Amino acid sequence: MLNTNLKHIETEQEVKEVRGNNENVMICCGRMGPMCIPVFSVMEDLEQTYPHVTFRDQDFDIPAADFIRNLPECALFMGLPFTVYFKNAKVVAATSSIQNKDQVMEILDREFGKQL
Amino acid sequence: MENVDTENVVIAGAGPAGLTAAIYTARSGLNPLVLEGFVPGGQLIVSPEVENYPGFPEPISGMELMDRFRKQTEQFGARFKMEVIEKVKRGNDIFEVDTGIERIETETLIIATGAEARRLDIPSEPKFYGKGVSGCATCDGAFFRDKEILVVGGGNTAIQDAVFLTRFASKVTIVHRRDYFRAVPAEMEKAKSNPKIEWLIPWVVEEIIGDNVVTGAVLKNRETGETQQIPCSGIFVAIGHDPQSKAFKELVETDKNGFILVEAGSTRTSTPGVFACGDVCDPVYKQAVVAAGHGCMAAMDLEQYIYSKEEVKC
């Protein structure tokens, strides 16, 4: 169970809905560990400044995480968390392991447009 | 950046030192604010098993131990914010802490920011982070089931990681640059008796090989200069830590390696009202139990500072 202030994705239906109903989506799939918590924190920090992006997290160990875990873009990943960026439900970027604020912002700006 | 609160005590860091300082200052009614940063719990949370923390006869994971620290701290009313100090400005009897999110005024400051893991000095390392290179065996070990991996380092973390990773990997090779180890004998014995562990000393990693993921490494022998290429799917790096004191360099004195200098036998820094504890000022012991003790000292030194100031005012 993730103890963050982000909205969690807990079912496969929610995965579909969040991708289907939002143009720009960032999902971070991980655990409450030292590599994942910093990414969750960065997302919490950026939620206000990127209102055109939907931020969600997901527990890596629940069945609904199969969707992220089995994405071809994550096939070579060997470090938590798996962070995936969707534009119109399609994967436009994906990263493995810890990322800092600058790295996350670089992808958000590039794929979804700069912060408002 | 509009918020300006005034605090009695701000504690930077939420490892054993910071949380112990928070427990003591909270119990003294000082209502501390802990700025726990982006990785609450400090370095200990990557330890798969802690066997030497007094009071825990059975091994406990670093994550769980720090979770207990945190619960105990919350119990006494300490407050937490997941923010990192970027800069501290010294005013008249007050410190202005800038976290990039807000500015917080505080009468006193305890620096317990610990240390951060060193990375290999190899240009290709960042490219392979999450694709074979890792700094956290407990986080990423399971991705290396039946694979051959390297663990780089010779301290307790490296040796514990190597033993832990044998649960998953088919072979773990410890690569260490010196011909002696800093790890304690108890940990070394566990590693030496593990048939899945091999040793390469005194070797260093010169280059990481792979296209999209790690497929091998080029190693160099530090004595003979000989190089060899060995296949591996993962490289776990545990080569020590550097003190996280950058944000405080203009506020307090540090040594040439960045460790904050404190008065002998105390946690007082060169700036009155600022105290340092734990690994950020400890180049020698670097143990959780020592950090916790330092945290207690910092809280008591701080209380004394506050009370002596009040006496002067009276």
XYZ file of C-alpha atoms in Angstrom:
430
model
C 0.000 0.000 0.000
C 1.352 3.394 -0.957
C 1.414 6.105 1.654
C 1.518 9.212 -0.527
C -0.689 12.215 -1.159
C -1.125 11.225 -4.794
C -4.250 9.514 -6.093
C -3.618 5.781 -6.322
C -4.551 3.460 -9.151
C -5.796 0.215 -7.672
C -7.695 -1.594 -10.415
C -7.261 -2.314 -14.102
C -10.433 -0.343 -14.761
C -8.856 2.711 -13.147
C -5.792 2.316 -15.349
C -8.035 2.345 -18.423
C -10.085 5.268 -17.169
C -7.208 7.501 -16.218
C -5.568 6.967 -19.610
C -8.803 7.253 -21.526
C -10.118 10.361 -19.809
C -6.967 12.448 -19.647
C -4.684 13.735 -22.360
C -1.495 13.879 -20.305
C -0.868 11.239 -17.656
C 2.138 10.336 -15.523
C 1.957 7.065 -13.577
C 4.660 6.007 -11.149
C 4.527 2.326 -10.248
C 6.624 1.426 -7.240
C 6.883 0.702 -3.539
C 7.462 2.774 -0.416
C 11.216 2.387 -0.816
C 14.199 4.714 -1.148
C 14.203 4.741 -4.931
C 10.452 5.310 -5.296
C 9.613 7.770 -2.513
C 11.676 10.582 -4.092
C 9.762 10.201 -7.365
C 6.401 10.212 -5.563
C 7.527 13.342 -3.709
C 8.537 15.062 -6.927
C 5.108 14.259 -8.395
C 3.339 15.655 -5.330
C 5.497 18.727 -5.635
C 4.700 19.223 -9.324
C 0.951 18.518 -9.210
C 0.096 22.172 -8.637
C 2.403 23.547 -11.300
C 1.343 21.082 -14.013
C -2.462 21.187 -13.830
C -2.658 19.923 -17.397
C -1.039 16.644 -16.309
C -2.768 13.890 -14.325
C -0.430 12.409 -11.725
C -1.099 8.943 -10.311
C 0.862 6.329 -8.407
C 0.430 2.597 -8.242
C 1.639 -0.166 -5.955
C 4.074 -2.328 -7.933
C 2.889 -5.518 -6.243
C -0.847 -5.443 -6.986
C -2.351 -7.330 -9.951
C -3.471 -4.093 -11.620
C 0.199 -3.141 -11.951
C 0.562 -5.846 -14.608
C -0.411 -3.260 -17.186
C 2.627 -1.082 -16.419
C 4.945 -4.005 -15.680
C 4.135 -5.649 -19.010
C 4.436 -2.608 -21.235
C 7.033 -3.190 -23.970
C 8.613 0.132 -22.980
C 9.318 -1.355 -19.524
C 10.565 -4.715 -20.749
C 14.209 -3.925 -20.016
C 13.620 -2.119 -16.739
C 15.483 -3.450 -13.722
C 14.982 -0.744 -11.150
C 12.023 0.593 -9.203
C 9.984 2.629 -9.775
C 8.672 2.207 -13.320
C 7.430 5.654 -14.374
C 5.389 5.939 -17.539
C 4.125 9.036 -19.344
C 1.007 8.736 -21.540
C -0.222 11.200 -24.180
C -3.703 10.386 -25.489
C -3.351 6.939 -23.896
C -0.094 6.179 -25.732
C 3.255 5.798 -24.035
C 5.517 8.722 -24.907
C 8.240 8.189 -22.309
C 9.195 5.724 -19.597
C 11.933 5.683 -16.975
C 13.291 3.134 -14.529
C 14.700 3.777 -11.035
C 15.038 7.009 -9.099
C 14.614 10.316 -10.940
C 15.104 13.819 -9.631
C 12.837 16.825 -10.142
C 14.836 18.164 -13.085
C 14.690 14.827 -14.899
C 10.921 14.547 -14.382
C 10.338 18.157 -15.434
C 12.430 17.678 -18.548
C 10.080 14.900 -19.696
C 6.898 16.740 -18.649
C 7.978 19.875 -20.504
C 9.057 17.963 -23.565
C 6.037 15.693 -23.872
C 3.202 17.699 -22.347
C 4.309 21.320 -22.602
C 5.895 23.568 -20.026
C 4.342 24.246 -16.644
C 1.577 26.842 -16.679
C 7.322 31.124 -1.323
C 5.034 33.324 0.761
C 4.865 31.295 3.953
C 6.847 32.602 6.873
C 6.391 30.593 10.069
C 8.422 30.909 13.237
C 9.578 27.713 14.847
C 11.468 26.881 18.010
C 13.386 24.089 16.335
C 13.751 22.935 12.764
C 15.401 19.560 12.295
C 16.805 18.827 8.852
C 16.823 15.098 8.190
C 14.815 12.103 9.336
C 17.369 9.363 9.855
C 18.311 7.981 13.289
C 19.995 11.275 14.312
C 17.208 13.595 13.188
C 14.401 11.493 14.595
C 16.118 10.982 17.940
C 16.633 14.741 18.156
C 12.941 15.133 17.320
C 11.880 12.679 20.041
C 13.899 14.515 22.684
C 12.915 18.040 21.635
C 9.262 17.030 21.299
C 9.278 15.519 24.792
C 10.748 18.780 26.045
C 7.784 20.659 24.640
C 9.735 22.414 21.891
C 7.313 21.310 19.170
C 9.979 20.484 16.544
C 9.414 20.637 12.824
C 11.235 17.882 10.935
C 12.099 18.591 7.313
C 12.538 15.015 6.284
C 13.629 15.513 2.693
C 12.740 13.261 -0.183
C 14.054 10.032 1.369
C 12.759 9.836 4.947
C 14.602 7.321 7.073
C 18.068 8.064 5.787
C 20.571 5.558 4.493
C 19.384 2.831 6.818
C 16.263 2.154 4.793
C 18.248 0.417 2.078
C 19.684 -2.090 4.586
C 18.054 -5.476 4.101
C 18.822 -6.513 7.684
C 20.036 -4.635 10.727
C 21.535 -6.977 13.282
C 23.474 -4.617 15.507
C 20.913 -2.102 16.702
C 20.532 -2.686 20.454
C 17.110 -3.824 21.587
C 16.394 -5.897 18.504
C 17.601 -9.455 19.132
C 16.158 -10.613 15.819
C 17.327 -8.928 12.577
C 15.056 -6.121 11.460
C 14.959 -4.449 8.056
C 16.268 -0.901 7.947
C 12.928 0.238 6.574
C 11.000 -1.257 9.484
C 13.438 0.065 12.054
C 13.075 3.579 10.698
C 9.324 3.181 10.524
C 9.386 2.481 14.278
C 11.604 5.523 14.868
C 9.102 7.600 12.962
C 6.055 6.275 14.839
C 7.764 6.945 18.148
C 8.599 10.471 17.018
C 5.032 11.165 15.864
C 3.748 9.872 19.195
C 5.419 12.821 20.925
C 3.903 15.338 18.555
C 6.782 16.188 16.217
C 5.598 17.581 12.887
C 6.938 16.492 9.496
C 7.281 18.074 6.090
C 8.716 16.366 3.038
C 10.922 19.295 2.119
C 14.637 19.770 1.626
C 16.570 22.785 2.855
C 18.154 24.629 -0.046
C 19.610 27.581 1.832
C 19.765 29.040 5.323
C 20.120 32.750 6.007
C 21.238 33.969 9.401
C 19.402 36.961 10.828
C 19.342 38.550 14.246
C 18.829 35.631 16.594
C 16.806 33.876 13.924
C 17.483 31.620 10.958
C 15.559 31.772 7.728
C 15.314 28.357 6.148
C 14.491 28.266 2.434
C 13.136 24.965 1.103
C 12.274 26.208 -2.354
C 8.629 25.681 -1.408
C 8.494 27.992 1.590
C 10.589 30.059 3.949
C 10.562 29.072 7.585
C 11.919 31.144 10.417
C 13.399 29.264 13.308
C 15.262 30.086 16.483
C 17.428 26.995 16.266
C 18.427 24.425 13.710
C 19.595 20.839 14.003
C 21.372 19.550 10.913
C 20.973 15.785 10.627
C 20.990 15.416 6.876
C 23.276 12.382 6.910
C 25.183 11.318 3.861
C 24.376 10.367 0.310
C 25.600 7.362 -1.592
C 28.560 7.859 -3.887
C 28.214 6.953 -7.527
C 30.834 5.328 -9.701
C 32.920 7.929 -11.484
C 32.070 6.496 -14.896
C 30.335 8.608 -17.550
C 28.085 5.745 -18.657
C 26.764 4.990 -15.141
C 23.716 7.325 -15.296
C 22.646 5.789 -18.613
C 22.370 2.364 -17.017
C 20.701 3.416 -13.777
C 17.538 1.289 -13.589
C 18.802 -0.819 -16.468
C 21.298 -2.896 -14.576
C 22.999 -0.380 -12.296
C 21.443 0.076 -8.870
C 22.217 1.519 -5.476
C 19.555 -0.434 -3.627
C 19.753 -4.203 -3.312
C 16.473 -4.526 -1.426
C 14.629 -2.449 -4.043
C 15.964 -4.027 -7.193
C 17.467 -7.395 -6.239
C 14.457 -9.374 -7.454
C 14.997 -8.156 -11.022
C 18.208 -10.177 -11.133
C 16.856 -13.663 -10.554
C 19.299 -16.291 -11.914
C 21.573 -13.585 -13.289
C 25.231 -12.821 -12.640
C 25.889 -9.545 -10.893
C 28.681 -7.449 -9.460
C 28.658 -5.689 -6.125
C 31.178 -2.859 -5.963
C 32.557 -1.892 -2.555
C 34.139 -3.309 0.567
C 32.210 -1.902 3.493
C 29.339 -3.346 5.489
C 26.723 -2.224 2.966
C 28.495 -3.859 0.040
C 29.043 -7.135 1.858
C 25.474 -7.250 3.222
C 24.123 -6.428 -0.226
C 26.192 -9.217 -1.768
C 24.852 -11.773 0.700
C 21.292 -10.510 0.252
C 21.556 -10.624 -3.539
C 22.530 -14.309 -3.515
C 18.826 -14.947 -2.788
C 18.164 -14.005 -6.395
C 21.343 -14.048 -8.445
C 23.120 -17.131 -9.739
C 26.492 -15.551 -8.954
C 27.584 -12.429 -7.100
C 31.091 -11.090 -7.598
C 32.369 -8.562 -5.088
C 34.666 -6.042 -6.766
C 36.760 -4.064 -4.316
C 39.574 -1.625 -4.959
C 41.588 -2.366 -1.836
C 43.118 -5.589 -0.621
C 41.408 -5.218 2.741
C 37.786 -4.750 3.718
C 36.110 -2.287 6.046
C 33.173 -4.605 6.678
C 33.034 -6.157 10.139
C 34.198 -9.782 10.557
C 30.646 -11.084 11.190
C 29.499 -9.813 7.793
C 32.670 -10.983 6.065
C 32.216 -14.490 7.439
C 28.696 -14.698 6.013
C 29.966 -13.627 2.607
C 33.017 -15.896 2.655
C 30.940 -18.942 3.471
C 28.418 -18.234 0.721
C 29.146 -20.450 -2.293
C 27.491 -18.011 -4.711
C 29.940 -15.228 -3.889
C 33.227 -14.687 -5.696
C 35.835 -12.009 -5.074
C 37.865 -9.700 -7.299
C 40.403 -7.645 -5.315
C 42.008 -5.159 -5.826
C 39.949 -4.377 -8.936
C 37.892 -1.375 -10.001
C 35.127 -0.932 -12.569
C 36.520 1.033 -15.505
C 33.555 0.877 -17.864
C 30.030 -0.480 -18.054
C 29.146 -2.367 -21.198
C 25.753 -2.715 -22.865
C 23.407 -1.179 -25.391
C 20.096 -0.749 -23.628
C 20.917 -2.758 -20.516
C 24.066 -3.801 -18.712
C 25.713 -6.832 -20.278
C 29.150 -6.601 -18.724
C 31.892 -4.496 -17.227
C 35.525 -3.720 -17.899
C 37.570 -4.107 -14.727
C 41.095 -2.964 -14.012
C 43.500 -4.421 -11.488
C 44.849 -1.578 -9.361
C 48.184 -3.302 -8.723
C 49.086 -4.743 -12.095
C 47.101 -2.513 -14.439
C 45.672 -5.627 -16.096
C 42.170 -5.257 -17.503
C 39.472 -7.823 -18.084
C 35.947 -7.804 -19.396
C 33.397 -9.835 -17.484
C 29.782 -10.522 -18.370
C 27.116 -9.448 -15.882
C 23.524 -8.241 -15.901
C 23.675 -6.048 -12.858
C 26.072 -3.793 -10.973
C 25.180 -2.806 -7.413
C 27.205 0.134 -6.173
C 28.010 0.519 -2.471
C 31.220 2.529 -2.367
C 30.536 4.825 0.540
C 28.825 8.086 1.258
C 29.506 11.813 1.238
C 28.058 14.176 3.858
C 25.018 16.143 2.715
C 26.182 19.522 3.919
C 26.116 21.603 0.740
C 23.115 23.708 1.771
C 24.846 24.701 5.018
C 28.330 25.578 3.765
C 27.826 29.305 4.228
C 26.265 28.805 7.638
C 28.692 26.496 9.424
C 32.292 25.391 9.105
C 33.060 22.075 7.449
C 36.222 20.071 6.934
C 37.743 19.558 3.469
C 35.485 16.557 2.856
C 32.320 18.459 3.736
C 31.769 17.044 7.229
C 30.305 19.711 9.504
C 32.714 20.604 12.299
C 31.369 20.421 15.847
C 32.992 21.268 19.170
C 34.620 18.230 20.756
C 32.183 16.367 22.977
C 29.195 18.351 21.781
C 27.055 18.977 18.707
C 27.579 22.758 18.664
C 28.698 24.029 15.273
C 30.633 27.215 14.523
C 27.305 29.102 14.499
C 25.481 29.517 17.829
C 21.986 28.053 17.619
C 22.943 25.549 14.930
C 23.705 21.964 15.942
C 24.838 19.016 13.833
C 24.485 15.314 14.502
C 24.836 11.957 12.796
C 26.713 11.132 9.624
C 26.815 14.722 8.363
C 29.449 15.420 11.036
C 30.829 11.929 11.638
C 33.682 10.856 9.357
C 34.617 7.957 11.636
C 31.846 5.767 13.055
C 28.919 6.154 10.641
C 26.614 3.874 12.614
C 22.890 4.226 13.222
C 23.272 3.802 16.949
C 25.968 6.471 17.089
C 23.800 8.791 14.994
C 20.886 8.240 17.371
C 23.155 9.111 20.306
C 24.313 12.238 18.501
C 20.683 13.159 17.913
C 20.037 12.981 21.633
C 23.127 15.133 22.295
C 21.968 17.724 19.764
C 18.552 17.968 21.397
C 20.119 18.418 24.851
C 22.678 20.950 23.606
C 19.867 22.839 21.910
C 17.703 22.877 25.032
C 20.606 24.242 27.015
C 21.146 26.923 24.357
C 17.488 27.979 24.430
C 17.319 28.060 28.240
C 20.549 30.023 28.549
C 19.197 32.569 26.071
C 16.021 32.875 28.112
C 18.039 33.367 31.296
C 19.962 36.206 29.654
C 16.660 37.821 28.615
C 15.359 37.625 32.215
